[in-house]
Amino acid sequence: MSGGPCFPLLLVAAALLSLADAFSLLRPPLSLRRASQALQPSSGSVHQLLSAQHDLRRRQGTGGLKQVLRMSGGGAGSCTAVVVYVSVKAGMEEDFKKATLENARNSVQEEGIARFDVIEQADDPTKFVLFEVYKNAEAPAKHKDTEHYLTWRSSVDSAMAAPRTAAKYANCFPSSTEEWDVPAGLAKGQAESSAANLLVVHVFVSVKGGSEEAFKAACLANAGNSVQEEGCLRFDVLQNLEDGSKFCLIEVYTGDAAAGEHKKTAHYAAWAETVKDMMAEPRSNIKYTNLFPTDGGNWVMAKL
């Protein structure tokens, strides 16, 4: 056998390399080690951490790691959500709808707009909400300079029963701009091919001072699980920009049955129990039906 005295050294080196490879197989992948570090618990976040770890194991290998980390981030994103409240004169509802839907179809084609939903109050057909989500600080002003907005404003002026009011929010969930983005077809001006009668619920919450972060963390865990429900298309968590103790949860369901099933889930029960002592006053809600988008698929949160 050739190689002389160097051969035993080569055998030892090969053995050591094999042993190192074996140990490397026992270590979690780098992405999971980083996820574990990113999800280290801070004060009051243990329950959120356990929920995120459960989702992480369930989604491993499906591209879900990045989504779980975003869901567990707890911070507000970069979007500005504007909820515009409109009351129109009785008998002018259809005129208002026609003008508003035309404006919405054009608005979702603007580069700086992530959503432009139009909904009608379920128990009062003279009340509407425009839910506008902007990607950056410049987008609202640019929107108001567009021809379609100016046309809409002049068209609906005579239909107003009272001046429009608005509330501005920061997005907490989804946290990334991309997850709010307008579906590609709408952004290109394509007509919708189907219509669904959806249930849109706006839940208004005021929490006690000092409870804001704990409430937000509980809502992020609940929202992240809720959007996995078959009948839940969206579960947005918004924090008021003028008063951080006020939140709006926007829940979109395929119908009443899906909303009922949501309240039977373990994550809803855990959320309700966690936040019950944080309430500054009882929660309230308003139910709406969707006018735009009409296609249920165009309401689903964008998946990255």
Coordinates of N, CA, C and O in Angstrom, one line a residue, residues 47-48 51 55 58-59 67 70-72 172-175 179-180 215-229 232-238 248-251 253 262 265 267-268 270-271 301 303:
H47 N -47.2 33.7 25.4 CA -48.3 33.0 24.7 C -48.1 33.2 23.2 O -48.3 32.3 22.4
Q48 N -47.7 34.4 22.8 CA -47.5 34.7 21.4 C -46.4 33.9 20.8 O -46.5 33.4 19.7
S51 N -47.6 30.3 20.2 CA -48.4 30.3 19.0 C -47.6 30.3 17.7 O -47.8 29.6 16.8
D55 N -47.2 27.5 14.7 CA -47.3 27.8 13.3 C -46.1 27.5 12.5 O -46.1 27.0 11.4
R58 N -45.8 23.9 11.8 CA -46.8 23.4 10.9 C -46.5 23.9 9.5 O -46.8 23.2 8.5
R59 N -45.9 25.0 9.3 CA -45.6 25.6 8.0 C -44.2 25.3 7.5 O -43.9 25.6 6.4
Q67 N -43.7 34.4 6.8 CA -45.0 34.9 7.1 C -45.2 34.9 8.7 O -45.8 35.8 9.2
R70 N -43.5 37.7 10.3 CA -44.1 39.0 10.1 C -45.3 39.1 11.0 O -45.6 40.1 11.6
M71 N -46.1 38.0 11.1 CA -47.3 38.0 12.0 C -46.9 38.3 13.4 O -47.7 38.9 14.2
S72 N -45.7 37.8 13.9 CA -45.3 38.0 15.2 C -44.5 39.2 15.5 O -44.1 39.4 16.7
C172 N -51.4 47.3 11.6 CA -50.7 46.4 12.5 C -50.6 45.0 11.9 O -49.6 44.3 12.0
F173 N -51.8 44.6 11.3 CA -51.8 43.3 10.6 C -52.8 43.4 9.4 O -53.9 43.9 9.6
P174 N -52.4 43.0 8.3 CA -51.0 42.6 7.9 C -50.0 43.7 8.1 O -50.4 44.9 8.0
S175 N -48.8 43.3 8.4 CA -47.8 44.4 8.7 C -47.0 44.8 7.4 O -46.5 46.0 7.4
E179 N -48.6 42.6 1.6 CA -49.8 41.8 1.9 C -51.1 42.5 1.8 O -52.1 41.9 1.8
W180 N -51.0 43.8 1.6 CA -52.2 44.6 1.4 C -52.5 44.8 -0.1 O -53.6 45.3 -0.4
F215 N -52.5 44.4 24.1 CA -53.7 44.1 23.2 C -53.3 43.8 21.8 O -53.8 42.9 21.2
K216 N -52.4 44.6 21.3 CA -51.9 44.4 20.0 C -51.3 43.0 19.8 O -51.6 42.3 18.8
A217 N -50.5 42.6 20.7 CA -49.9 41.3 20.6 C -50.9 40.2 20.6 O -50.9 39.2 19.8
A218 N -52.0 40.3 21.4 CA -53.1 39.3 21.4 C -53.8 39.3 20.1 O -54.2 38.3 19.6
C219 N -54.0 40.5 19.5 CA -54.7 40.6 18.3 C -53.9 40.0 17.1 O -54.5 39.4 16.2
L220 N -52.6 40.2 17.1 CA -51.8 39.7 16.1 C -51.8 38.1 16.1 O -51.9 37.5 15.0
A221 N -51.8 37.5 17.3 CA -51.9 36.1 17.3 C -53.3 35.6 16.8 O -53.3 34.6 16.1
N222 N -54.3 36.3 17.2 CA -55.7 35.9 16.8 C -55.9 36.1 15.3 O -56.4 35.2 14.6
A223 N -55.4 37.2 14.8 CA -55.5 37.5 13.4 C -54.8 36.5 12.5 O -55.3 36.0 11.5
G224 N -53.5 36.2 12.9 CA -52.7 35.2 12.2 C -53.4 33.9 12.1 O -53.3 33.2 11.0
N225 N -54.1 33.5 13.1 CA -54.9 32.2 13.1 C -56.2 32.4 12.3 O -56.6 31.4 11.6
S226 N -56.8 33.5 12.5 CA -58.2 33.7 11.9 C -58.1 33.7 10.4 O -59.0 33.1 9.7
V227 N -57.1 34.2 9.7 CA -57.0 34.2 8.3 C -56.7 32.8 7.7 O -56.8 32.6 6.5
Q228 N -56.5 31.8 8.6 CA -56.3 30.5 8.1 C -57.7 29.8 8.1 O -57.8 28.7 7.5
E229 N -58.7 30.4 8.7 CA -60.1 29.8 8.7 C -60.6 29.8 7.2 O -60.4 30.8 6.5
C232 N -62.9 32.9 6.5 CA -62.4 34.2 6.9 C -61.4 34.7 5.8 O -60.4 34.1 5.6
L233 N -61.8 35.7 5.0 CA -61.0 36.2 3.9 C -60.0 37.3 4.4 O -58.9 37.4 3.8
R234 N -60.4 38.1 5.4 CA -59.4 39.1 5.9 C -59.7 39.2 7.4 O -60.8 39.0 7.9
F235 N -58.6 39.7 8.1 CA -58.7 40.0 9.5 C -57.7 41.1 9.8 O -56.6 40.8 10.3
D236 N -58.0 42.3 9.4 CA -57.1 43.4 9.6 C -57.1 44.0 11.0 O -58.2 44.1 11.6
V237 N -56.0 44.4 11.5 CA -55.9 45.0 12.8 C -55.3 46.4 12.6 O -54.1 46.5 12.1
L238 N -56.0 47.4 13.0 CA -55.6 48.8 12.7 C -55.5 49.6 14.1 O -56.4 49.3 14.9
C248 N -59.3 49.3 15.4 CA -60.4 48.8 14.6 C -60.0 47.5 14.0 O -58.9 47.4 13.4
L249 N -60.8 46.5 14.2 CA -60.6 45.2 13.6 C -61.6 45.0 12.4 O -62.8 45.2 12.6
I250 N -61.0 44.8 11.2 CA -61.9 44.6 10.1 C -61.9 43.1 9.7 O -60.9 42.6 9.2
E251 N -63.0 42.5 9.9 CA -63.2 41.1 9.6 C -64.1 40.8 8.4 O -65.1 41.4 8.4
Y253 N -65.9 37.9 6.1 CA -66.3 36.5 6.1 C -67.1 36.2 4.8 O -67.7 37.1 4.3
H262 N -66.1 31.3 13.4 CA -65.0 32.0 13.9 C -65.0 32.1 15.5 O -64.0 31.8 16.2
T265 N -63.8 29.0 17.6 CA -62.4 28.6 17.5 C -61.7 28.8 18.8 O -62.0 29.7 19.6
H267 N -58.7 29.9 19.1 CA -57.9 31.1 19.1 C -58.8 32.3 19.4 O -58.3 33.3 20.1
Y268 N -60.0 32.3 19.0 CA -60.9 33.4 19.4 C -61.2 33.4 20.9 O -61.1 34.5 21.5
A270 N -59.3 32.2 23.2 CA -58.0 32.6 23.9 C -57.9 34.2 23.8 O -57.5 34.8 24.8
W271 N -58.2 34.7 22.7 CA -58.1 36.2 22.5 C -59.1 36.9 23.4 O -58.7 37.8 24.2
M301 N -56.3 38.3 1.7 CA -55.0 38.9 2.0 C -54.0 38.3 1.1 O -53.9 37.1 0.9
K303 N -50.8 36.7 -0.2 CA -49.8 35.7 0.4 C -48.5 35.9 -0.3 O -48.4 35.8 -1.5

